[in-house]
mmCIF file of C-alpha atoms in Angstrom:
data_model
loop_
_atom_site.group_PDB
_atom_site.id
_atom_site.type_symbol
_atom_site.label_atom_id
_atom_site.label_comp_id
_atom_site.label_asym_id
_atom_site.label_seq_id
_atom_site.Cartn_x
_atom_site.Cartn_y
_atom_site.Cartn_z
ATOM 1 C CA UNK A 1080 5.268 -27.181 17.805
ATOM 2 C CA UNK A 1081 4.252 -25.718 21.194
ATOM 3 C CA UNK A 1082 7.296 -23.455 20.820
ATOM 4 C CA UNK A 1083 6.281 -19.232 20.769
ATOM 5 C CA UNK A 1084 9.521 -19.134 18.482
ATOM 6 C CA UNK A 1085 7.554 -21.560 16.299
ATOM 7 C CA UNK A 1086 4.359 -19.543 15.573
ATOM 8 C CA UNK A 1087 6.366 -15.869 14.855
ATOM 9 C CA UNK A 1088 5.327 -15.198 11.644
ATOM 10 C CA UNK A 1089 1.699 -17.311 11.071
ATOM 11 C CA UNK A 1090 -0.137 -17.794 7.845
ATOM 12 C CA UNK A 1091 -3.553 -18.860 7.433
ATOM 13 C CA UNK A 1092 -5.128 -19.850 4.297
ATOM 14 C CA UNK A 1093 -8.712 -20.187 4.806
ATOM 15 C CA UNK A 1094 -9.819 -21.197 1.345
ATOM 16 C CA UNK A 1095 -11.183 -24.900 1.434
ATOM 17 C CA UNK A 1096 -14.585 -23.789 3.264
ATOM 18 C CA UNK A 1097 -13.442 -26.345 5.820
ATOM 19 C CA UNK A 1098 -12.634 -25.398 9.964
ATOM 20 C CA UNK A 1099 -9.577 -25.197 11.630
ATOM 21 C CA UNK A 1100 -8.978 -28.083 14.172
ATOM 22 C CA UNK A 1101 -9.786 -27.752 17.611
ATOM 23 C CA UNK A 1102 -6.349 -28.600 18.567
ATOM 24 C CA UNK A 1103 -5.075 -25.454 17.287
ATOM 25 C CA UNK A 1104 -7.222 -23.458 19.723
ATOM 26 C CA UNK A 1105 -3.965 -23.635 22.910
ATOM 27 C CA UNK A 1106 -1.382 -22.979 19.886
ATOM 28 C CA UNK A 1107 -3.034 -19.824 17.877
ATOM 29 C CA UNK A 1108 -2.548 -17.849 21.084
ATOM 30 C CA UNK A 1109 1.246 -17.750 20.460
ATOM 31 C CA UNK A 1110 0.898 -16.096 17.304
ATOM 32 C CA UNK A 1111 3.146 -12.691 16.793
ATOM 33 C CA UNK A 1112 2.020 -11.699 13.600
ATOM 34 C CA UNK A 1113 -0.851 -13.097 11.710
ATOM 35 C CA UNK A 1114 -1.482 -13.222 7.865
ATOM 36 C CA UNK A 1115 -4.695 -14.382 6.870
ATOM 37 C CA UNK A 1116 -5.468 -15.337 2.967
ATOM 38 C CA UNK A 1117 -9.444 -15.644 3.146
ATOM 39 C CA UNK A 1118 -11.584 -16.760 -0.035
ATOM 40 C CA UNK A 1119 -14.649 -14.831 0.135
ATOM 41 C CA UNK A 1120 -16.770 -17.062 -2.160
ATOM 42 C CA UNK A 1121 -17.700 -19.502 0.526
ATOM 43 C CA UNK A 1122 -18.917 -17.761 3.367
ATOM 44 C CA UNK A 1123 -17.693 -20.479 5.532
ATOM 45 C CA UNK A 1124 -13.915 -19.116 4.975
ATOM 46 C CA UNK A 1125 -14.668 -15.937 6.866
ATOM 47 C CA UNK A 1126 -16.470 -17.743 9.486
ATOM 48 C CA UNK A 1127 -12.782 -19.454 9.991
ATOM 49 C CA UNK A 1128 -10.897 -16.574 9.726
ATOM 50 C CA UNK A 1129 -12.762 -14.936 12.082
ATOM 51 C CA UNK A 1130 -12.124 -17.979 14.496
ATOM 52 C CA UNK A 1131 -8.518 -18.071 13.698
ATOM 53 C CA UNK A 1132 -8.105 -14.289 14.642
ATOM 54 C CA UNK A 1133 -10.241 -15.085 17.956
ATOM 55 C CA UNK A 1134 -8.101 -17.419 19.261
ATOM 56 C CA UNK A 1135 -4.742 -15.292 18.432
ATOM 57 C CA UNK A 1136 -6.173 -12.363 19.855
ATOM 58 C CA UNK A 1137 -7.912 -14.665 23.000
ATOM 59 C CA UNK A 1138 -7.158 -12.596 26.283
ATOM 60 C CA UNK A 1139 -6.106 -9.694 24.831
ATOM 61 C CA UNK A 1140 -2.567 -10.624 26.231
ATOM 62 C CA UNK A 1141 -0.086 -8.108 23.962
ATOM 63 C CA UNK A 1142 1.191 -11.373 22.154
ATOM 64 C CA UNK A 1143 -0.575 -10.516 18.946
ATOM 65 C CA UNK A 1144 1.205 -7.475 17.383
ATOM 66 C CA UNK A 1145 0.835 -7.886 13.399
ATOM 67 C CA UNK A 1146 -2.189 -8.846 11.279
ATOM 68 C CA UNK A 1147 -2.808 -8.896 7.698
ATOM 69 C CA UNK A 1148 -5.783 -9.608 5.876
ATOM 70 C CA UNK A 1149 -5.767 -10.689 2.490
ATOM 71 C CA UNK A 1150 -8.957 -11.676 0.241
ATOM 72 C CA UNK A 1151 -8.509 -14.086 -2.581
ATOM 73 C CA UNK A 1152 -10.926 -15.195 -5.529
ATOM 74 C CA UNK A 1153 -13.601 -13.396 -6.568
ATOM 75 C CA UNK A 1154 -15.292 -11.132 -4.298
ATOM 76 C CA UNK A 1155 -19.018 -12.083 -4.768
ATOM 77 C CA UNK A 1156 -21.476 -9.716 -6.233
ATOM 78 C CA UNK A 1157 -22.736 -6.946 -4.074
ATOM 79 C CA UNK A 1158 -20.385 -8.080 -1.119
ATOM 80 C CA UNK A 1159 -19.566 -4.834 1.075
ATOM 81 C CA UNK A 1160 -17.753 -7.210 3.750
ATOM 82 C CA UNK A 1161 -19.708 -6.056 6.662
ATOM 83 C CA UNK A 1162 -19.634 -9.613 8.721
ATOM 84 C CA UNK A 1163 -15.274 -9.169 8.784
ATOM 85 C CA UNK A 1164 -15.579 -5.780 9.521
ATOM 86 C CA UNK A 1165 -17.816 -6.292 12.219
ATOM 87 C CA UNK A 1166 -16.103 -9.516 13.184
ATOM 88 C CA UNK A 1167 -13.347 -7.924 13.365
ATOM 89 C CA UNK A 1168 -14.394 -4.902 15.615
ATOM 90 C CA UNK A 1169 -16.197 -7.383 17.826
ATOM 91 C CA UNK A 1170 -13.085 -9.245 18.210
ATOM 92 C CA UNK A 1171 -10.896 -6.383 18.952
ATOM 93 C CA UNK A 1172 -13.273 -4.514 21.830
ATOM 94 C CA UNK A 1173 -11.917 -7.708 24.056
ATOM 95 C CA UNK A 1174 -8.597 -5.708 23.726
ATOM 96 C CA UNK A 1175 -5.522 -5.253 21.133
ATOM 97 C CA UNK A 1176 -1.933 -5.087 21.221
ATOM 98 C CA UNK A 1177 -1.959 -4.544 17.266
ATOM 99 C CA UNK A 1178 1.004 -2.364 16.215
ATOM 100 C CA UNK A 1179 0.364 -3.144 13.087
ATOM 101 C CA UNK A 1180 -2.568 -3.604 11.037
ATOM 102 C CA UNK A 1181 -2.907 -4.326 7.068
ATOM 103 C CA UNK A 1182 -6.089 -4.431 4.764
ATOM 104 C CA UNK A 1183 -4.611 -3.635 1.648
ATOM 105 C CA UNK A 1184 -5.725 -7.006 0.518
ATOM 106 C CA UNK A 1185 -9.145 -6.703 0.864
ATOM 107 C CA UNK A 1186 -11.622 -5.600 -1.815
ATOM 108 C CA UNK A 1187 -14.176 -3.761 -0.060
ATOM 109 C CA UNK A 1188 -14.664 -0.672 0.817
ATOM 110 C CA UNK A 1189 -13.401 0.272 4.530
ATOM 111 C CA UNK A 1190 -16.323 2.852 6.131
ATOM 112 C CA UNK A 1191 -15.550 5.435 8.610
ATOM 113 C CA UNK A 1192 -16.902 4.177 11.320
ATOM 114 C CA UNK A 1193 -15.573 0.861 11.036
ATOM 115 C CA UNK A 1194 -11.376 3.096 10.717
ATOM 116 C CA UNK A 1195 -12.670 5.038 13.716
ATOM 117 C CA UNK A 1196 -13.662 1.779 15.527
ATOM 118 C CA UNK A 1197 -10.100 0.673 14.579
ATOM 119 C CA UNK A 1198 -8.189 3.058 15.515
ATOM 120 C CA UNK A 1199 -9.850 3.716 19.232
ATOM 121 C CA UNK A 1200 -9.429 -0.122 19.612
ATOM 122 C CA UNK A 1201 -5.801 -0.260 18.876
ATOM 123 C CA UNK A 1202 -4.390 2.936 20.400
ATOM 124 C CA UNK A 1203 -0.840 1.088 20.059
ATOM 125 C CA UNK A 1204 -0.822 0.782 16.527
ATOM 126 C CA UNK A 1205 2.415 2.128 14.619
ATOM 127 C CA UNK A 1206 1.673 0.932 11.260
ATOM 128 C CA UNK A 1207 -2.031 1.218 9.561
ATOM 129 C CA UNK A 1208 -2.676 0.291 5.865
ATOM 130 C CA UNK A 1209 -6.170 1.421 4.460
ATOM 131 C CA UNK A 1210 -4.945 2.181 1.115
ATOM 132 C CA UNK A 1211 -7.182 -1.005 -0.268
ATOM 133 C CA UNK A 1212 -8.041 -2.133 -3.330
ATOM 134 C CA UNK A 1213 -11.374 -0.907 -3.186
ATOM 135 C CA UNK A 1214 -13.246 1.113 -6.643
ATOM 136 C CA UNK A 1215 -13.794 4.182 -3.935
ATOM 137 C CA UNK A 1216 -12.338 5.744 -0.913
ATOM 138 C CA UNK A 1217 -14.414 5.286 1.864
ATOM 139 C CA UNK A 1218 -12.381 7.293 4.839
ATOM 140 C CA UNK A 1219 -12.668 11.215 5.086
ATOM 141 C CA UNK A 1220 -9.901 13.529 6.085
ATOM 142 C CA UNK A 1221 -11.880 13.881 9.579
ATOM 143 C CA UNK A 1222 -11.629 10.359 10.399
ATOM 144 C CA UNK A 1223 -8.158 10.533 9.329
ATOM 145 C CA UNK A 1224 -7.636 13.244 12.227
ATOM 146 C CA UNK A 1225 -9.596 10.922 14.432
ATOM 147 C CA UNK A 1226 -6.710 8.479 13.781
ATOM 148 C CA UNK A 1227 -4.216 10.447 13.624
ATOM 149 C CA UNK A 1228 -5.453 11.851 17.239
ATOM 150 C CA UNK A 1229 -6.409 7.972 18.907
ATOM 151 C CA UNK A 1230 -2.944 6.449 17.503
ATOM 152 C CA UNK A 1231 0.038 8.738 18.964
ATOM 153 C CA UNK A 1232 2.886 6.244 17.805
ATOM 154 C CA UNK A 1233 1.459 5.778 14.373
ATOM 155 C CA UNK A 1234 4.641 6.515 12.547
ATOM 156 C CA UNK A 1235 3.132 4.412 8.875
ATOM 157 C CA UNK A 1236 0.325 5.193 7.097
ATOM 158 C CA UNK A 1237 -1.110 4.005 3.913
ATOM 159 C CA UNK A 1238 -4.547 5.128 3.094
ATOM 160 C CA UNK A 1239 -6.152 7.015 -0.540
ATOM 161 C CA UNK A 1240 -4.621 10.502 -0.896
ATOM 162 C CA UNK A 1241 -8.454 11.841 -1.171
ATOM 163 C CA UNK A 1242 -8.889 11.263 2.567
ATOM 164 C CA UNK A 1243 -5.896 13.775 3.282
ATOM 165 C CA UNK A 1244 -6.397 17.238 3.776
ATOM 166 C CA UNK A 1245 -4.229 20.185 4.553
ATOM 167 C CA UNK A 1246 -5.883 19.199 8.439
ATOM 168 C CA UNK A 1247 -4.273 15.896 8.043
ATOM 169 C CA UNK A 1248 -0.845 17.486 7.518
ATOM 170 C CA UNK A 1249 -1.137 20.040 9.995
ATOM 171 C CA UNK A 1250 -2.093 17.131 12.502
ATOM 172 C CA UNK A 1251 1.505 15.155 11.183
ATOM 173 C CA UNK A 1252 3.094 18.378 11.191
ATOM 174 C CA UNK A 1253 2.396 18.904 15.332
ATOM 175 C CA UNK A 1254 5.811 18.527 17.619
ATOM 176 C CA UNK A 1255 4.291 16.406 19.762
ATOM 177 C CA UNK A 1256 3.855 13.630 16.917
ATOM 178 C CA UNK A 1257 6.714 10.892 16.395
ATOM 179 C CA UNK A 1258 8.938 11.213 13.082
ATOM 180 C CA UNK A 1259 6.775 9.800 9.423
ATOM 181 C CA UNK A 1260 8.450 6.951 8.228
ATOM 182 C CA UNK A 1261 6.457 5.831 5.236
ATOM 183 C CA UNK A 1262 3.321 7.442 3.981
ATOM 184 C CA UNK A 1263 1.727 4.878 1.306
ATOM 185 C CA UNK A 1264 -0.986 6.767 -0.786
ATOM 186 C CA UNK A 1265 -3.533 5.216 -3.582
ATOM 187 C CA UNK A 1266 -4.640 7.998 -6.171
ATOM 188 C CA UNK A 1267 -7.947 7.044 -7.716
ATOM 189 C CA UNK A 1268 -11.375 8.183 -9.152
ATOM 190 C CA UNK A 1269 -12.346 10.246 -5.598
ATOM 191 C CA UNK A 1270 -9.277 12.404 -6.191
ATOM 192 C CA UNK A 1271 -11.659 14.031 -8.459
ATOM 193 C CA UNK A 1272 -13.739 15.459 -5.699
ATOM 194 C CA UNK A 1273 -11.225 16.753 -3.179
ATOM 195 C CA UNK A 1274 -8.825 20.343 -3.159
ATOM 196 C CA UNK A 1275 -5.734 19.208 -4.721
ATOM 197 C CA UNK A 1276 -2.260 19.367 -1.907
ATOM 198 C CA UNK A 1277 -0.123 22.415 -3.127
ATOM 199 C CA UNK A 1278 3.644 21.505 -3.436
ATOM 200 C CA UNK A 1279 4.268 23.768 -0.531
ATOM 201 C CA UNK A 1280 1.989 21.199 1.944
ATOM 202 C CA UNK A 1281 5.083 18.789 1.107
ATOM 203 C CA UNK A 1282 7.939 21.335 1.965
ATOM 204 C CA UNK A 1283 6.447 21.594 4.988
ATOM 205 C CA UNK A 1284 5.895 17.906 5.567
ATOM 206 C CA UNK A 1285 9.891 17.320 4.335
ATOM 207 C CA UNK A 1286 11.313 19.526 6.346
ATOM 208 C CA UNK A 1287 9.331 18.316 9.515
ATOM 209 C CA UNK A 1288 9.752 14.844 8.359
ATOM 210 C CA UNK A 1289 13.241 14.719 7.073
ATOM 211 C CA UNK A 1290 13.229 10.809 6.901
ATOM 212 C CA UNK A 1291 10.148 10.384 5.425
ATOM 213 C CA UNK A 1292 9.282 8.079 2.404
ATOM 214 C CA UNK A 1293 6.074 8.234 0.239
ATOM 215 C CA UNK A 1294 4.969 5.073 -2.003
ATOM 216 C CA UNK A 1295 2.404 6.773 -4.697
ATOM 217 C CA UNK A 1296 -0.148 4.575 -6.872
ATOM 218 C CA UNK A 1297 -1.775 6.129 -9.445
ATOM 219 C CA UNK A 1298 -4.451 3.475 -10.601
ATOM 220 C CA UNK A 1299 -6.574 3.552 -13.927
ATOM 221 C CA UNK A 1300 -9.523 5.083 -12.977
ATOM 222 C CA UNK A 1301 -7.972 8.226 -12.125
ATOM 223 C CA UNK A 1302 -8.509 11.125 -14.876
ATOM 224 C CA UNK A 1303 -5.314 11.952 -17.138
ATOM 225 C CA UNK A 1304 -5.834 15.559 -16.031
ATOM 226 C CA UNK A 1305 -5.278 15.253 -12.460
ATOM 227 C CA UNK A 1306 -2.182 13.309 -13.111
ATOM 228 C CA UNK A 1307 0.139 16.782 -12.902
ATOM 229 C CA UNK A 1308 -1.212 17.690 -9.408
ATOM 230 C CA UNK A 1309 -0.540 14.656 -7.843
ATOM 231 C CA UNK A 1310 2.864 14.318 -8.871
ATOM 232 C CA UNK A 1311 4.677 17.451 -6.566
ATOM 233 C CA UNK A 1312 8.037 18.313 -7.303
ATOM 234 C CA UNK A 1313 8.595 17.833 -3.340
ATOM 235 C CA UNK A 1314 7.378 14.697 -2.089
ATOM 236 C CA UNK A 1315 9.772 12.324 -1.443
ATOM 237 C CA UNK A 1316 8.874 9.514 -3.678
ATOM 238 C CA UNK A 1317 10.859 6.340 -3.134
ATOM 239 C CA UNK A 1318 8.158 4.026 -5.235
ATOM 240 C CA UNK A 1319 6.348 5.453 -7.934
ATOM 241 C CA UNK A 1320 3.478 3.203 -9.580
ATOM 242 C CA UNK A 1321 2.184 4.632 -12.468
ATOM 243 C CA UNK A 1322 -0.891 2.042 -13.583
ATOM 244 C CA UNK A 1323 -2.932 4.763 -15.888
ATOM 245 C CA UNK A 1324 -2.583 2.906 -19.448
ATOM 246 C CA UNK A 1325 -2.146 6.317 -20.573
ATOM 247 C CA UNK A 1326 0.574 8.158 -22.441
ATOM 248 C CA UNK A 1327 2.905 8.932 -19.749
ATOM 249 C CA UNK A 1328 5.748 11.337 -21.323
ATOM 250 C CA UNK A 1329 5.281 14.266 -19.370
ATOM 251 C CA UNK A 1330 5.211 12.076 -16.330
ATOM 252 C CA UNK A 1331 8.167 10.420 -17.098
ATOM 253 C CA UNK A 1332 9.893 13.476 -18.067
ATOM 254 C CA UNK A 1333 8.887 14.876 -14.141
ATOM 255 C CA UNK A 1334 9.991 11.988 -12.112
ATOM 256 C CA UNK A 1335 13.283 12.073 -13.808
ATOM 257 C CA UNK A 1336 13.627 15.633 -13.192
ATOM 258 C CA UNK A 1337 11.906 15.667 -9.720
ATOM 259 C CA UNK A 1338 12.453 12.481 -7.755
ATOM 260 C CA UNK A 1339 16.203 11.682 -8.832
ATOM 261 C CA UNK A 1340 17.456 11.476 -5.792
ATOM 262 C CA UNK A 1341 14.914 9.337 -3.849
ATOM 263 C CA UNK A 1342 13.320 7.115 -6.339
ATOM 264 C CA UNK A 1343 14.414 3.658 -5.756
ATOM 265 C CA UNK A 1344 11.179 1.533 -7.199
ATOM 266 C CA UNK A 1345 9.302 2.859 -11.008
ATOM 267 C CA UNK A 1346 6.187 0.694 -12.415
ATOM 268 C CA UNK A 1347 4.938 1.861 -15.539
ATOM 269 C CA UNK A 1348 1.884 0.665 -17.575
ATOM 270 C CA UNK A 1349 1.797 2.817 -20.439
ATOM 271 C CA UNK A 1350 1.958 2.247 -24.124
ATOM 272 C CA UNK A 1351 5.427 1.752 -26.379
ATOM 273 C CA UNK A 1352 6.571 4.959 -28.743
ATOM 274 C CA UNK A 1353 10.163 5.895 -29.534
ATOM 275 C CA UNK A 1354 9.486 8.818 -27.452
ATOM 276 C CA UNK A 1355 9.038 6.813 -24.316
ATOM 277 C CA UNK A 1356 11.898 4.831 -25.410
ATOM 278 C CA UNK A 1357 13.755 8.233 -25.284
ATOM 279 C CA UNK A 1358 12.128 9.800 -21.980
ATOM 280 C CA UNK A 1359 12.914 5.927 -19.995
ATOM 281 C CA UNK A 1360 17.091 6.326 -21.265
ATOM 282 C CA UNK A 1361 16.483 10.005 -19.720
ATOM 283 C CA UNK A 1362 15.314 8.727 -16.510
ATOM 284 C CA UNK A 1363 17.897 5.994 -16.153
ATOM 285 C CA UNK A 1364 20.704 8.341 -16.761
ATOM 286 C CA UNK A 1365 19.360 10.417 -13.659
ATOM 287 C CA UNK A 1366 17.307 7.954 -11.333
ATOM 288 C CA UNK A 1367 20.394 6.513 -10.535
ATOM 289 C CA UNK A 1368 19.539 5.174 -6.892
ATOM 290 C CA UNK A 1369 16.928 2.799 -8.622
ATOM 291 C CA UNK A 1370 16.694 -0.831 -7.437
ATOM 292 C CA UNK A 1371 13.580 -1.957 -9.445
ATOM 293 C CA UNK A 1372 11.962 -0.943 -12.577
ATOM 294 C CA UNK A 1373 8.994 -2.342 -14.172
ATOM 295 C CA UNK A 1374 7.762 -1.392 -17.433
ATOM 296 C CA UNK A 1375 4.677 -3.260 -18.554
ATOM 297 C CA UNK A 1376 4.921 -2.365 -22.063
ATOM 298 C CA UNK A 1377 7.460 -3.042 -24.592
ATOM 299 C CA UNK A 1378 10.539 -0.770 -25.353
ATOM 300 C CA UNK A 1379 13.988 -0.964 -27.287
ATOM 301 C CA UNK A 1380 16.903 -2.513 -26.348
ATOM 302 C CA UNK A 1381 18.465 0.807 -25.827
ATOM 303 C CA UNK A 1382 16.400 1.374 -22.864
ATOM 304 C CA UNK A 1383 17.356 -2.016 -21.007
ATOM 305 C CA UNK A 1384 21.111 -1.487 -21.740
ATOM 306 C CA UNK A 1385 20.831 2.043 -20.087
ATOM 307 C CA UNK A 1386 18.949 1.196 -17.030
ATOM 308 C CA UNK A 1387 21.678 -1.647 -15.914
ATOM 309 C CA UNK A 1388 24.794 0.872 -17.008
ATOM 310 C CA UNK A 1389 23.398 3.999 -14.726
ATOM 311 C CA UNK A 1390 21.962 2.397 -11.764
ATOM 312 C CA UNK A 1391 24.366 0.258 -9.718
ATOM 313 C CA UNK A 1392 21.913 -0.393 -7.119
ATOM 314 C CA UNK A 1393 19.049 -2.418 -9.574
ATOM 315 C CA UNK A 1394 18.144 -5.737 -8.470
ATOM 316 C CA UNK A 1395 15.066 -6.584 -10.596
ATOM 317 C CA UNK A 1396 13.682 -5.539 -13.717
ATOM 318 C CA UNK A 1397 10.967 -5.892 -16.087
ATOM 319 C CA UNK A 1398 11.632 -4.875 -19.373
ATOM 320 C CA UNK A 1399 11.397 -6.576 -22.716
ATOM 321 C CA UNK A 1400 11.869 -6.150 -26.415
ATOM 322 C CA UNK A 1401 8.876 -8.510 -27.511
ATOM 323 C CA UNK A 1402 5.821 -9.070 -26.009
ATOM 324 C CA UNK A 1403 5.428 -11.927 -24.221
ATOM 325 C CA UNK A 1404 2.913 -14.481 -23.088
ATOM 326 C CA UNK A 1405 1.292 -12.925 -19.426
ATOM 327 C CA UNK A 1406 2.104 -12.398 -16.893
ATOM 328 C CA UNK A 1407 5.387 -11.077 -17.768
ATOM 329 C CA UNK A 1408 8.510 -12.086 -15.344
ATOM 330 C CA UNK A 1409 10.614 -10.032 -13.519
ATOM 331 C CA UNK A 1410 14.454 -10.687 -14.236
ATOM 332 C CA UNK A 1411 16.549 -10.600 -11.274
ATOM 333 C CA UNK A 1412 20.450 -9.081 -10.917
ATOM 334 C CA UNK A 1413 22.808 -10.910 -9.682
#
């Protein structure tokens, strides 16, 4: 147990509203990476997660290089999750090794001040993840910058595409900045407020980037007419997450036509129509590199039977004939 190989990869679960024993305090310290599942209900479970991530990150010693943060069970009513954001800021000021950070779990909403705090704490980071499940981006293209500017290596991002800016691509775009790997982006309602990116933004960003991957979520609450601009004919789209519930021809009919030869991962949740059923066999026949496709709504058997003929590469799948009770499973290719 007092092994460092033996506390890699730690998980956490604080969801009984009970402490951690003491006699974890001389082991937590050998902790690489660091998932913690917190249930926000009891307020109990942050103070222990909060504890836990103290005594990983006690002496600041470069041991601790991941940490995840996950919130589970309802969020209570009105909670903004100031007391782990400032925990969490408090905690890092006695110095961080992060290279990689990840708050795509929780359900508040991240301010700017608490990113900037972030990112001038953890200058090392390589890998940030702010795209959250929160109702409303929080982070503005200028902290984004500020980031961009305090985090040199940063080589992943995932954050809401309303807090990029034609700035924020300019600042990628610089020679001094190591090659994008993975941009993750989260299109919601505050898409609504910003200047939409012109396809040309993501020439530019290919061509500087030629490695680059982007990972695009269009959730629900994002209008049905902004749909078009976020889906550019250039961005390199390897997973594609349309979660609109809306009528989604035209946008199937584009990422067949546009992403063929990088998608790899489609999730649709959409409703059934022969059309669709015709626009999905479409897709398959040209999305060939596709390892996973998830379609949350029913279609014909038509559709199934040309998705495992024209992609070689697909590993899991979610498609069905009936509807089924939920949550619908995923069948896997052997």
């Amino acid at each position: 147990m007092t092994h460092p190989s033996s506390w890699k990869d730690t998980e956490v679960r604080c969801e009984s509203g009970t402490s951690v024993p003491d006699r974890y305090s001389d082991l937590l310290p050998l902790v690489r990476n660091l998932k913690l599942r917190i249930s926000l209900t009891d307020p109990a479970n942050r103070k222990t997660a909060l504890w836990v991530l103290q005594q990983a990150a006690a002496g600041g010693d470069g041991r601790l290089e991941g940490l995840s943060i996950c919130c589970v069970a309802n969020t209570p009513l009105f909670y903004a999750g100031q007391d782990l954001q400032q925990g969490l800021v408090d905690i890092l000021t006695n110095g961080s090794s992060l290279t990689i950070f990840d708050l795509k779990g929780v359900p508040f909403t991240l301010s700017d001040s608490f990113v900037r705090s972030v990112a001038m704490l953890c200058p090392a980071l390589k890998s940030l993840y702010i795209n959250n499940q929160s109702l409303v981006c929080g982070v503005t293209s200028e902290t984004l910058r500020h980031v961009l500017k305090s985090c040199p290596s940063l080589n992943v991002l995932g954050v809401f595409q309303a807090s990029l800016s034609q700035d924020v691509f300019e600042d990628l775009m610089l020679p001094e900045r190591p090659a994008l790997k993975k941009l993750e982006l989260r299109c919601e309602r505050s898409l609504k407020y910003t200047v939409p990116l012109c396809d040309q933004i993501w020439l530019e960003v290919k061509r500087r980037h030629p490695r680059l991957c982007v990972e695009l979520e269009l959730d629900h609450t994002l209008p049905e007419l902004h749909v078009p601009g976020v889906l550019q004919p250039s961005i390199p789209v390897r997973c594609l997450r349309l979660l609109t519930w809306t009528l989604l021809l035209d946008e199937v009919r584009i990422v067949g036509q546009c992403y063929a030869d990088t998608l790899e991962v489609l999730e649709l949740q959409t409703v059934p129509s022969p059309e669709l059923n015709s626009e999905l066999i479409v897709l398959a026949q040209r999305c060939v590199r596709l390892q996973e496709v998830h379609c949350y709504c029913v279609v014909s058997q038509e559709v199934i039977t040309a998705f495992i003929t024209n992609c070689p590469n697909l590993c899991r799948y979610t498609l069905k004939t009936h509807k089924g009770p939920h949550p619908w499973t995923c069948t896997k290719v052997y």
